[in-house]
Short mmCIF file of C-alpha atoms in Angstrom, two decimals:
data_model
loop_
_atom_site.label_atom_id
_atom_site.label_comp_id
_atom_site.label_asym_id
_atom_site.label_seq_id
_atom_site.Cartn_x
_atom_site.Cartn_y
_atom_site.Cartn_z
CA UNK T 112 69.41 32.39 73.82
CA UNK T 113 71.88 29.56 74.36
CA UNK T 114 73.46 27.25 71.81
CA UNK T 115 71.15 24.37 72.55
CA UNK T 116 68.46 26.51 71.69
CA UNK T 117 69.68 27.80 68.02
CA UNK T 118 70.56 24.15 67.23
CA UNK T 119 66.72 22.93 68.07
CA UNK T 120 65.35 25.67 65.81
CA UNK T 121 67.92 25.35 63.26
CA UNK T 122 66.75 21.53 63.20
CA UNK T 123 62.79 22.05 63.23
CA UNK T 124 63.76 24.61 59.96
CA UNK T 125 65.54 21.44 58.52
CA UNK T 126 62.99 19.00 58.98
CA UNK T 127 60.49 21.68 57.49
CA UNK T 128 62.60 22.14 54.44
CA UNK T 129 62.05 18.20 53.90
CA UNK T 130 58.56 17.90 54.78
CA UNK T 131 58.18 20.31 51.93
CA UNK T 132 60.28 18.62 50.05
CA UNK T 133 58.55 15.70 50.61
CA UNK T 134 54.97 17.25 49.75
CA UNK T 135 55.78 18.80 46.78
CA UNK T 136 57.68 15.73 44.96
CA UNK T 137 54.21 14.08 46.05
CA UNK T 138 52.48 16.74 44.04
CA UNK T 139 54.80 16.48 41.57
CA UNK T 140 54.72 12.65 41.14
CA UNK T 141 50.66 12.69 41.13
CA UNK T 142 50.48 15.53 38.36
CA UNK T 143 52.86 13.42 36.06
CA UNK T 144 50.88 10.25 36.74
CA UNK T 145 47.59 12.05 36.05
CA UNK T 146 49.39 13.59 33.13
CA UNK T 147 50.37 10.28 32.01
CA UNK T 148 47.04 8.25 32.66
CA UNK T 149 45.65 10.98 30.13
CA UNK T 150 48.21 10.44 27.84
CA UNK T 151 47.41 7.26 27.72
CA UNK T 152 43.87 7.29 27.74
CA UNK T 153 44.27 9.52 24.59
CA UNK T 154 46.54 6.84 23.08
CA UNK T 155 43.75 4.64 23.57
CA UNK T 156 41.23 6.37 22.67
CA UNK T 157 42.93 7.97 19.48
CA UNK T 158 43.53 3.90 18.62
CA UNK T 159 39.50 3.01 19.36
CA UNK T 160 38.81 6.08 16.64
CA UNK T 161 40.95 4.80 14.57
CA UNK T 162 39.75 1.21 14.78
CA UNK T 163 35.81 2.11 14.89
CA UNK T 164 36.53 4.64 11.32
CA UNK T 165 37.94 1.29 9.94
CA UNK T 166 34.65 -0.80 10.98
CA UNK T 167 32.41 2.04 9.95
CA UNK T 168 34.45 1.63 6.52
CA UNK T 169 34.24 -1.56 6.64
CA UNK T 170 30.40 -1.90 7.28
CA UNK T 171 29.74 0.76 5.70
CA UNK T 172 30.78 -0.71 2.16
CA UNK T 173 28.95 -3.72 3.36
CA UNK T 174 25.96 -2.25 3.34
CA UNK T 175 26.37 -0.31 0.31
CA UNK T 176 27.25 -3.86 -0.97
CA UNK T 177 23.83 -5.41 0.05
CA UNK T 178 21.83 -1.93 -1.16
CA UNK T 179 23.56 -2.56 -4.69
CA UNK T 180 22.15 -6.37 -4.57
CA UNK T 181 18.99 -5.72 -3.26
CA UNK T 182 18.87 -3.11 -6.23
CA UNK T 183 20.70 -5.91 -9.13
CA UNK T 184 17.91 -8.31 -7.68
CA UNK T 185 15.03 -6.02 -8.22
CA UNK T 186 16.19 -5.28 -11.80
CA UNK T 187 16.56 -8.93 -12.53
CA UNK T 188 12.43 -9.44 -11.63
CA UNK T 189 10.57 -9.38 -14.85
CA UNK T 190 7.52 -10.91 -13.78
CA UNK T 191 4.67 -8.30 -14.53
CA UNK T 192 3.38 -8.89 -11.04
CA UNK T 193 4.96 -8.53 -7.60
CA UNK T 194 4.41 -10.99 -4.86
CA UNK T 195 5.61 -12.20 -1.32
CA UNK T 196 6.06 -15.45 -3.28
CA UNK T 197 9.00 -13.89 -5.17
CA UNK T 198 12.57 -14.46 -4.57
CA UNK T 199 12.80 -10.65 -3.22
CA UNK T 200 10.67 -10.50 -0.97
CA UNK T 201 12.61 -13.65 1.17
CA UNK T 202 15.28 -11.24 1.61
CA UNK T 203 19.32 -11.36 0.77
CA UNK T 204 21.70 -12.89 2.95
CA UNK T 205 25.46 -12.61 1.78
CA UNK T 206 29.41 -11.83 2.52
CA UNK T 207 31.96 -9.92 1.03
CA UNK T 208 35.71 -10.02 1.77
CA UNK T 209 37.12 -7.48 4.55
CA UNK T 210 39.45 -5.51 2.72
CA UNK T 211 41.53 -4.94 5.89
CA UNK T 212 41.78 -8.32 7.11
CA UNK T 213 42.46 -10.98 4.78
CA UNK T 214 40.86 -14.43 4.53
CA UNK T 215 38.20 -12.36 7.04
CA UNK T 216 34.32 -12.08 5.70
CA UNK T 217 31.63 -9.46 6.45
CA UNK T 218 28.03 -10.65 6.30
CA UNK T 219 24.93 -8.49 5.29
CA UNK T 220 21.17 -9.24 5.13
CA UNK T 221 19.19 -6.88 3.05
CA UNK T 222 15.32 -6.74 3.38
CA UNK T 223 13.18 -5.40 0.67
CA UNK T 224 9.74 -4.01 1.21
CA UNK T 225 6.64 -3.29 -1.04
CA UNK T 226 5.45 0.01 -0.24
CA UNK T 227 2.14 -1.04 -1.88
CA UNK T 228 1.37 -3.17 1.06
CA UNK T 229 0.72 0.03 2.75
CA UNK T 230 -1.55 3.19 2.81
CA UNK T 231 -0.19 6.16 1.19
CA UNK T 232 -1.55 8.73 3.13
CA UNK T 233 -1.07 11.07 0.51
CA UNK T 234 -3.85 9.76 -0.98
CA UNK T 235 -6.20 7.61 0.77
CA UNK T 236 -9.49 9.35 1.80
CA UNK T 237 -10.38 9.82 5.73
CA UNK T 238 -12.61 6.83 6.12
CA UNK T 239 -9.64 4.40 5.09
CA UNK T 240 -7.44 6.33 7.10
CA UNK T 241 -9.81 6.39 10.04
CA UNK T 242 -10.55 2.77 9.78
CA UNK T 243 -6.57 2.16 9.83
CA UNK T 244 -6.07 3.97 13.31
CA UNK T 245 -9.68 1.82 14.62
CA UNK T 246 -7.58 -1.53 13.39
CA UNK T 247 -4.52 -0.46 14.89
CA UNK T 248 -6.27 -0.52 18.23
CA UNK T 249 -3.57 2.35 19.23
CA UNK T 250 -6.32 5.00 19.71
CA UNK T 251 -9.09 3.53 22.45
CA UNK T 252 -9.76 6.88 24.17
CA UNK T 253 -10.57 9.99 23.37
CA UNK T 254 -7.92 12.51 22.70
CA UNK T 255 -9.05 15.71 23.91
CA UNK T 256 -12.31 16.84 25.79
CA UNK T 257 -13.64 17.92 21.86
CA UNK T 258 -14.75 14.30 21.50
CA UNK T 259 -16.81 11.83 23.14
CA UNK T 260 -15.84 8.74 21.81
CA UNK T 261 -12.22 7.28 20.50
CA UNK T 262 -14.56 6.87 17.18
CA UNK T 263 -14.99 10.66 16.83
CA UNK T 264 -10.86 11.00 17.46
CA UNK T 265 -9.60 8.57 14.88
CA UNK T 266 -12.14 10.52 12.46
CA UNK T 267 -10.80 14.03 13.71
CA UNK T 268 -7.05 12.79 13.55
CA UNK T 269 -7.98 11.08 9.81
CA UNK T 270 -9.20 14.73 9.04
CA UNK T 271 -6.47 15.96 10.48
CA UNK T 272 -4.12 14.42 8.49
CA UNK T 273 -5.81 14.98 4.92
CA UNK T 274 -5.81 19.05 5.92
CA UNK T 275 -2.10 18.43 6.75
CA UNK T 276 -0.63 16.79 3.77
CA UNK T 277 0.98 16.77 1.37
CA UNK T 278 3.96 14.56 3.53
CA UNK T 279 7.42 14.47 2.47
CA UNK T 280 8.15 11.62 4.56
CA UNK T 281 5.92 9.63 7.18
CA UNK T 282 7.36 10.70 10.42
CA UNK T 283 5.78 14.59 9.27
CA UNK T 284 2.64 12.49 10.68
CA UNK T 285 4.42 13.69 13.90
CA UNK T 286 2.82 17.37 13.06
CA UNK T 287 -0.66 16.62 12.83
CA UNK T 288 -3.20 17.89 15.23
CA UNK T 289 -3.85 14.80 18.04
CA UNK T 290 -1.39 12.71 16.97
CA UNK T 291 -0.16 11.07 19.88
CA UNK T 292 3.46 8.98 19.86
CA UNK T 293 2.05 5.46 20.44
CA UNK T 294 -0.55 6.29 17.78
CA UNK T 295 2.69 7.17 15.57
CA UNK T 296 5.08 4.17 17.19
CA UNK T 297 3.59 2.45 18.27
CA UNK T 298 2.90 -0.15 21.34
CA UNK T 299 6.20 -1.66 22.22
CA UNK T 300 4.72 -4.18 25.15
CA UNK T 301 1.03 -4.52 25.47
CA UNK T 302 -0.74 -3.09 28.19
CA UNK T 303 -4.32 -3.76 29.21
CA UNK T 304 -6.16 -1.36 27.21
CA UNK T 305 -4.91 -3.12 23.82
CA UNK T 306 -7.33 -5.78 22.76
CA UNK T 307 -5.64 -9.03 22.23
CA UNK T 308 -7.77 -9.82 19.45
CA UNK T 309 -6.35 -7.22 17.50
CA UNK T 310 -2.89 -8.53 17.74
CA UNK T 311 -3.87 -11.46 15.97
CA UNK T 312 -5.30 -9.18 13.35
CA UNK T 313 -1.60 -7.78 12.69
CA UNK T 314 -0.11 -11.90 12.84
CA UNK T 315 2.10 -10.65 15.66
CA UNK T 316 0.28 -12.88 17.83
CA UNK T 317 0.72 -16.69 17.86
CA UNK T 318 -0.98 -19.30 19.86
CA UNK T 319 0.57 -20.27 22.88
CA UNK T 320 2.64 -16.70 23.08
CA UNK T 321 3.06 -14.56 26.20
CA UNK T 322 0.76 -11.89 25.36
CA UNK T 323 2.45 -9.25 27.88
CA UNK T 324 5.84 -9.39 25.27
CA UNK T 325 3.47 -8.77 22.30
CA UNK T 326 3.69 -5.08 20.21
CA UNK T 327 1.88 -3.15 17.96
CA UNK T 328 3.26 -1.41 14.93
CA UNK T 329 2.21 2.65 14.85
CA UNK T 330 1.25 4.39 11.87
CA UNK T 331 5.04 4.53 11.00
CA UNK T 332 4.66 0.74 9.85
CA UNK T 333 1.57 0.59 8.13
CA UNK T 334 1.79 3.53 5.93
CA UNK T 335 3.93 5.27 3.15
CA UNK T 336 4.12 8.44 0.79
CA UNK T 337 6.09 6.01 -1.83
CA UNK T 338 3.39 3.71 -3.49
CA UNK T 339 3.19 4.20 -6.78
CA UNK T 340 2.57 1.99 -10.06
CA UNK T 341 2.37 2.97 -13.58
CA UNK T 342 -1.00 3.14 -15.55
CA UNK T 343 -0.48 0.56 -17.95
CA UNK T 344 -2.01 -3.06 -18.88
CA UNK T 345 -0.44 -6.21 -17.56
CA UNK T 346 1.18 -6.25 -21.11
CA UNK T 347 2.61 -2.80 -20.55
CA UNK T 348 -0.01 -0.47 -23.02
CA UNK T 349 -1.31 2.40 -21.71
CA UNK T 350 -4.81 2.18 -20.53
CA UNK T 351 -7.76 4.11 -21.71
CA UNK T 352 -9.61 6.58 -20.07
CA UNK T 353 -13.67 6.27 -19.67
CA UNK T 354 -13.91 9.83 -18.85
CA UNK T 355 -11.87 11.35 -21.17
CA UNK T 356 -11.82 8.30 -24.40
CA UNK T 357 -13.34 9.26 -27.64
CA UNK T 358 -16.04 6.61 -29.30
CA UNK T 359 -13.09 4.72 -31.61
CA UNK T 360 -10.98 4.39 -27.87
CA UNK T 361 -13.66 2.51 -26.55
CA UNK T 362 -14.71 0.37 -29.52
CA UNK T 363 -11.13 -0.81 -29.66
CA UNK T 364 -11.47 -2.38 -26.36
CA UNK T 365 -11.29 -6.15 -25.97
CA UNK T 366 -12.20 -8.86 -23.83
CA UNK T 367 -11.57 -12.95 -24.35
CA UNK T 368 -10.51 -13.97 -28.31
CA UNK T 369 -9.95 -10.43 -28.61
CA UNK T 370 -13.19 -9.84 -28.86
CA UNK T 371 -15.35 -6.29 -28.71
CA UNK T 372 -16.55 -4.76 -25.70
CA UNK T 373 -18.55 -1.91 -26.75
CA UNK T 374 -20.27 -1.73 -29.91
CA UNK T 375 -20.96 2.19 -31.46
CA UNK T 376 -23.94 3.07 -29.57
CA UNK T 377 -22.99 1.55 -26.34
CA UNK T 378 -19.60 3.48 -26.54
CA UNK T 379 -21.73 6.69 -27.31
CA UNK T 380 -24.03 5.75 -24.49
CA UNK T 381 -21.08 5.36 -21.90
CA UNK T 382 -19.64 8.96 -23.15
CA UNK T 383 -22.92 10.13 -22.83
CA UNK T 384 -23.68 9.04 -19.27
CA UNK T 385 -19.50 9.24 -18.19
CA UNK T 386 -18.07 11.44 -15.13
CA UNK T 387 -17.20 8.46 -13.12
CA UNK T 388 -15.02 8.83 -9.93
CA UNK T 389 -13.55 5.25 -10.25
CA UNK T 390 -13.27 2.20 -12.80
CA UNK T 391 -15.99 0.40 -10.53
CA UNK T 392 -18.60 2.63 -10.97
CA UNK T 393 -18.78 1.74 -14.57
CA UNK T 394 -20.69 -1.25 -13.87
CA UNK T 395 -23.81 0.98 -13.45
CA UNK T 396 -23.68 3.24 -16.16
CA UNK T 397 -26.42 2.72 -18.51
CA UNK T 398 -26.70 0.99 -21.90
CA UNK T 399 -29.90 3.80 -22.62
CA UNK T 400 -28.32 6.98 -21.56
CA UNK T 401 -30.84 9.47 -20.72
CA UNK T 402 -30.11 11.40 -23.95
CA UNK T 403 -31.19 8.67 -25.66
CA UNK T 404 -34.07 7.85 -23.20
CA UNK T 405 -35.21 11.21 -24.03
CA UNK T 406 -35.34 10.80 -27.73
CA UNK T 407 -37.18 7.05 -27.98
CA UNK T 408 -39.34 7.76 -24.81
CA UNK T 409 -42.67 8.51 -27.41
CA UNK T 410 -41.27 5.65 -29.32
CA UNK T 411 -41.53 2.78 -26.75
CA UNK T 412 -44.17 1.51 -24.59
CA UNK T 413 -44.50 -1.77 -22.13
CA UNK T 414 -48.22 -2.32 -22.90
CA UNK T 415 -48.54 -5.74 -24.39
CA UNK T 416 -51.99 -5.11 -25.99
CA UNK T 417 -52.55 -5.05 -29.45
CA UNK T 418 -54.84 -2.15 -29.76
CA UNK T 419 -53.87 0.13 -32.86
CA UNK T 420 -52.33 2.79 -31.03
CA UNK T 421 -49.36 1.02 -30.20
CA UNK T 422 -48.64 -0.12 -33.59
CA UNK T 423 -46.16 2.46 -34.33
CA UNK T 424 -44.35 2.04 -31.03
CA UNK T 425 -41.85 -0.68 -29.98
CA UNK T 426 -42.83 -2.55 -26.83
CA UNK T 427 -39.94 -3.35 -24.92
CA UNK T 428 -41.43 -6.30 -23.15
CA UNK T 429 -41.47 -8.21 -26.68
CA UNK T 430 -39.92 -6.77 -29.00
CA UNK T 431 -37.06 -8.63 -30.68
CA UNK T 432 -33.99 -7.47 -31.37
CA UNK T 433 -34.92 -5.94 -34.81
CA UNK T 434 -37.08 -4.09 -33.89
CA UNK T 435 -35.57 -2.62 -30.75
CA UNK T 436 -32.38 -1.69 -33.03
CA UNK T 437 -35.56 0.41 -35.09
CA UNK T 438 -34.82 3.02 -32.73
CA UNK T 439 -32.24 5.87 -32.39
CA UNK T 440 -29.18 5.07 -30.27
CA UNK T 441 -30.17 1.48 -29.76
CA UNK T 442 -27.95 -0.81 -31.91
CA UNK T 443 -27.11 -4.75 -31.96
CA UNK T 444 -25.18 -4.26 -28.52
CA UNK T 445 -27.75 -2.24 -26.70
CA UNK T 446 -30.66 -4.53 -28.07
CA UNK T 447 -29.34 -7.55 -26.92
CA UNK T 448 -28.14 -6.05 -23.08
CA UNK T 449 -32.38 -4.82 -23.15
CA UNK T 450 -33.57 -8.94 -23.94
CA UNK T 451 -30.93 -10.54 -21.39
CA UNK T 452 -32.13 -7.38 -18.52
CA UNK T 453 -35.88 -8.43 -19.43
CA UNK T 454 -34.90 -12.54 -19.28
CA UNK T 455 -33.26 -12.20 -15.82
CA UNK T 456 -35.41 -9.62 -14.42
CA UNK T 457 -38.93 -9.77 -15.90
CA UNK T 458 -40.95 -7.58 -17.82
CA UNK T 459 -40.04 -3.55 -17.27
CA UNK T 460 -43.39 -1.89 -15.29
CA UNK T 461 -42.88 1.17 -17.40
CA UNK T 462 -40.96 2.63 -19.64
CA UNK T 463 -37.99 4.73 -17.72
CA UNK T 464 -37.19 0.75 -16.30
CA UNK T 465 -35.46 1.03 -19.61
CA UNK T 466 -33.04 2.73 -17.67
CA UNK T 467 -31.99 0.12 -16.01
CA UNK T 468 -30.54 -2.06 -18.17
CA UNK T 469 -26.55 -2.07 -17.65
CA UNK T 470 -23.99 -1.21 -20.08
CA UNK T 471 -21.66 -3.65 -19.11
CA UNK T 472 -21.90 -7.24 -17.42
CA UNK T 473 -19.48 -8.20 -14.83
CA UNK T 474 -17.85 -10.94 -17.32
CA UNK T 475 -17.47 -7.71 -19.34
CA UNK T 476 -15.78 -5.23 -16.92
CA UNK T 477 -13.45 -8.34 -15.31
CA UNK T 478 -12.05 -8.66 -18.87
CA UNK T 479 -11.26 -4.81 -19.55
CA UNK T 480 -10.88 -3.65 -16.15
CA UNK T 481 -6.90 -3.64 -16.27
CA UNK T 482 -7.25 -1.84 -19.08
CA UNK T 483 -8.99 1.12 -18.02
CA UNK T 484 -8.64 4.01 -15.95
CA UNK T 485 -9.79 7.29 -14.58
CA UNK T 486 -6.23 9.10 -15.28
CA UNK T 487 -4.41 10.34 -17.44
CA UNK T 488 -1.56 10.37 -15.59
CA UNK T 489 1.63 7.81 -16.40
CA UNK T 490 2.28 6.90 -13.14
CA UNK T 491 -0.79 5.91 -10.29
CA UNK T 492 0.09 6.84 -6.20
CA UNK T 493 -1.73 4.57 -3.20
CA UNK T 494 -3.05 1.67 -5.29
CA UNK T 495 -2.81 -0.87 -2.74
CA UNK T 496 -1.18 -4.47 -4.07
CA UNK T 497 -3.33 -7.44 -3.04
CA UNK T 498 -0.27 -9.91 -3.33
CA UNK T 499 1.79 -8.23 -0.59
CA UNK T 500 -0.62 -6.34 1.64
CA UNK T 501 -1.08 -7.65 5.09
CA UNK T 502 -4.29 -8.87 6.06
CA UNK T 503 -4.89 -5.74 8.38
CA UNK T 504 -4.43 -3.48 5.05
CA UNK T 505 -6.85 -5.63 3.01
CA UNK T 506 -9.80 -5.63 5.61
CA UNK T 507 -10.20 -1.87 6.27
CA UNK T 508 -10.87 -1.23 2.22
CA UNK T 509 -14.56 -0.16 1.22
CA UNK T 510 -16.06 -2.97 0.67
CA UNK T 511 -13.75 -5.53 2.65
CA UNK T 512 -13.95 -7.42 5.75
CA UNK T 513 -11.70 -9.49 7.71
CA UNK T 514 -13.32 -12.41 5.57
CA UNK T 515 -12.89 -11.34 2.62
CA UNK T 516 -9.10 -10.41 3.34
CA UNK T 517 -8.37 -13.55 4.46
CA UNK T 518 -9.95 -15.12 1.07
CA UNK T 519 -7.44 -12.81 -0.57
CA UNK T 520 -4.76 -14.09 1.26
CA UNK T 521 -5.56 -17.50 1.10
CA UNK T 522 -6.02 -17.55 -2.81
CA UNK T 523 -2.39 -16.07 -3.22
CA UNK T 524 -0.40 -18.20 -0.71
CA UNK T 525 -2.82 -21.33 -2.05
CA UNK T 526 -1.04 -24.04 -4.98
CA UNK T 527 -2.25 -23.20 -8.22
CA UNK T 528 -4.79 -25.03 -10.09
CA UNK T 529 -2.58 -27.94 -11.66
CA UNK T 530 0.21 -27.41 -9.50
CA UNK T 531 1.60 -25.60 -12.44
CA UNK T 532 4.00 -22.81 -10.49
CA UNK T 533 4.92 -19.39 -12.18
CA UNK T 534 8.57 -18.94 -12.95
CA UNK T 535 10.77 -16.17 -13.13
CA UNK T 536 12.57 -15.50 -16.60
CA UNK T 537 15.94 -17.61 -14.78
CA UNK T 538 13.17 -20.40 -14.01
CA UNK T 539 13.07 -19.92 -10.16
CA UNK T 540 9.44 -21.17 -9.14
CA UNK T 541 7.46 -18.68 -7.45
CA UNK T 542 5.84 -19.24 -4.37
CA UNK T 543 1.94 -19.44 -3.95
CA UNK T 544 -0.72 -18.06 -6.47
CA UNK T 545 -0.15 -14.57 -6.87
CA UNK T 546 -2.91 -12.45 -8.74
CA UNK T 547 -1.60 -11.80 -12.24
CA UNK T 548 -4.84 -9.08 -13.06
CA UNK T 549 -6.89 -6.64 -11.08
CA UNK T 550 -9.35 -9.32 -12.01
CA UNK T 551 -8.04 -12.36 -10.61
CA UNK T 552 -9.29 -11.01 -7.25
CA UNK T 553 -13.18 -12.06 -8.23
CA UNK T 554 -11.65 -15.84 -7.68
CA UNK T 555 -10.64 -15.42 -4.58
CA UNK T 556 -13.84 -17.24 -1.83
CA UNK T 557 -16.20 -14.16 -1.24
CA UNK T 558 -15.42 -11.67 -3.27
CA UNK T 559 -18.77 -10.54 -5.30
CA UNK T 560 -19.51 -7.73 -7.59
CA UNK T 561 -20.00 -5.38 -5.09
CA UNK T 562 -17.02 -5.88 -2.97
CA UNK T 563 -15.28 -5.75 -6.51
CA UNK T 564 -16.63 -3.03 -8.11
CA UNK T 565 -15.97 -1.09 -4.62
CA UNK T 566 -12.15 -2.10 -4.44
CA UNK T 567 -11.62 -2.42 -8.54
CA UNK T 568 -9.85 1.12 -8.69
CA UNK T 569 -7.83 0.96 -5.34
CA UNK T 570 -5.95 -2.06 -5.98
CA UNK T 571 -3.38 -3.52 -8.32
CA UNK T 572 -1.19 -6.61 -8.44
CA UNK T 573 2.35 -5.33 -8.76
CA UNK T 574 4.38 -1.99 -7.40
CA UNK T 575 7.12 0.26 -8.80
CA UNK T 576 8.33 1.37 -5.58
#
């Protein structure tokens, strides 16, 4: 091998050594700048953590700020009633000072919400709870090949959710047999098989609107496990119990002037007659209880001759007062509620009619109805309050229709008779007409006896949660 040789090898070896060189200060020079991209993107990142613990801080105290005014406003409402017309339910809008950034603000808005607009579901029977999920217009098939008709699934998922509670919180809903997660949610967009009608129903429908952008609230919106109220008077005394009140309870009740409801006998009659599943039904117990019925019935007769063997017996068709008190059980009270039955009604055909005759007139019951119960409990769960409950709420109550919700409505948000506003105890006007008694609701366009006596122990007029 020659010189010339050797020198070309020895010079490919060189040029080898600095192509390696070359590639491995490349490697070298990538590493560190990967190295020191990371290093800086931890820089960064360590400074974003840093910055977003000092907003969460930040907002975080915020909030807590607009949850301790929301609470402070709350505690400042003494009105005996609650009502959208109040200044808490308009909501709170305020600042407070950033504590890191001086001459810097931090705004909240705090909304408060009446869970007595809603249905408690720990309470409320299936047929309200079935007639919810019908009004929602969520369910409009049926949910499994067990049913025929979306009817028979809202009443199987209503059923469903009675043998399922008690709930600890709403979303547990998301446990019960057929529930499906529109039904819970909701519709976020409508789709075809929502009836537009039923939009309208909820007011998240206005005239004019694109109907495709419209939603429907689930069962997550419309219904609690907080309600509650306590079981006093609107003057905060406990109310008495018809099922369990002795006779001197219930002669101690007062209507107008502070005047007697129930004389002796009549109070005997009701405890006589008493095991009454709600306040309404008291409005058909009887002023002759059939104890008493049993003891007078030889004693009474509705044959108007004048033939001797009625002498010693009282007709009820004519007899006066005087001599209708001339029997056991029947005093002043009960005398007089027999001549008014007989003046509106006619003459009684026989003697059970006697029977008949009501204990209580519904000028009676709409003066002591707020200050009764079926309880004994201090606190009430899933009364429903007719001055914040949505119109949707109000029409699926027994009893109610979407006519008779609106007339609710209407009377609250109406002026009041004499344009003389209710005031708060710092003399803020309240808006609308807001019902002040459980028996307000009788002036509301519509509302009879019978839609009264069927809603009497489901509603109230103010909330405690």
């Amino acid at each position: 091998m020659d010189n010339s040789t050797l020198g070309h090898i020895a010079k490919t070896i060189r040029n080898d050594e600095h192509g390696l060189s070359l590639i491995s200060t490349l490697w070298i020079l990538t590493i560190l700048s990967v190295l020191a991209t990371q290093f800086l993107y931890s820089i960064r990142l360590e400074g974003r953590r840093q910055a977003n613990f000092v907003d969460r801080t930040k907002f975080h105290y915020a909030a807590k700020a607009g949850f301790e005014n929301a609470i402070a406003t709350l505690r400042a409402d003494e009105t005996p009633f609650d009502s959208l017309g109040e200044q808490w339910a308009s909501g709170i809008e305020d600042q407070i000072e950033d504590g890191m950034m001086i001459g810097n603000m931090l705004d909240y808005q705090v909304e408060i919400i009446d869970e007595g607009s809603k249905i408690n579901i720990n309470t409320a029977d299936s047929g309200t709870i079935a007639n919810l999920i019908n009004s929602s217009g969520l369910l409009t098939t049926p949910i499994s090949g067990e049913v025929d008709t979306a009817e028979e699934s809202q009443q199987l998922i209503a059923q469903s959710i009675i043998d399922a509670r008690p709930f600890r919180t709403v979303r547990d809903l998301a446990r019960v047999e057929g529930m499906t997660e529109m039904l819970l949610y909701g519709q976020p967009q409508q789709s075809q098989s929502v009836n537009t009608a039923q939009l309208s129903d909820f007011g998240l429908m206005d005239q004019g609107e694109d109907e495709s952008a419209q939603s429907l609230p689930g069962l997550v919106d419309l219904v609690t496990i907080y309600s509650i109220d306590k079981n006093t008077d609107a003057s905060g005394q406990a109310r008495i119990n018809i099922n369990s009140a002795n006779q001197q309870q219930l002669t101690q009740l007062t209507g107008n002037n502070n005047q007697q409801v129930f004389t002796n006998d009549e109070a005997q009659a009701l405890i006589q007659g008493r095991n009454y599943d709600g306040i309404g039904n008291l409005l058909d117990a009887q002023a002759v209880s059939d104890e008493t019925f049993d003891d007078i019935r030889d004693e009474i007769s509705v044959d108007s001759s004048d033939g001797n063997d009625d002498e010693e017996m009282v007709n009820i068709n004519t007899g006066d007062q005087q001599s209708l008190t001339s029997l056991d059980g029947i005093d002043q009270g009960i005398a007089e509620r027999i001549i008014d039955h007989r003046n509106q009604n006619g003459e009684f055909e026989n003697v059970d009619d006697i029977k008949e005759v009501k204990l209580i007139t519904t000028d009676d019951f709409r003066n002591i109805v707020d200050k009764i119960t079926i309880s004994d409990e201090e606190t009430l769960s899933g009364l429903i309050n007719i001055n914040t409950t949505p119109l949707e709420i109000l029409q699926i109550l027994p009893g109610m229709d979407a006519t008779k919700a609106q007339a609710i409505v209407t009377y609250r948000e109406s002026e009041p008779e004499g344009s003389q506003q209710s005031q708060t105890a710092d003399q803020t006007e309240i808006q609308g007409n807001p019902f002040k008694n459980i028996a307000d609701v009788l002036d509301a366009e519509g509302i009879d006896t019978d839609t009264f006596k069927e809603i009497a122990g489901r509603i109230t007029y103010r909330s405690h949660g």
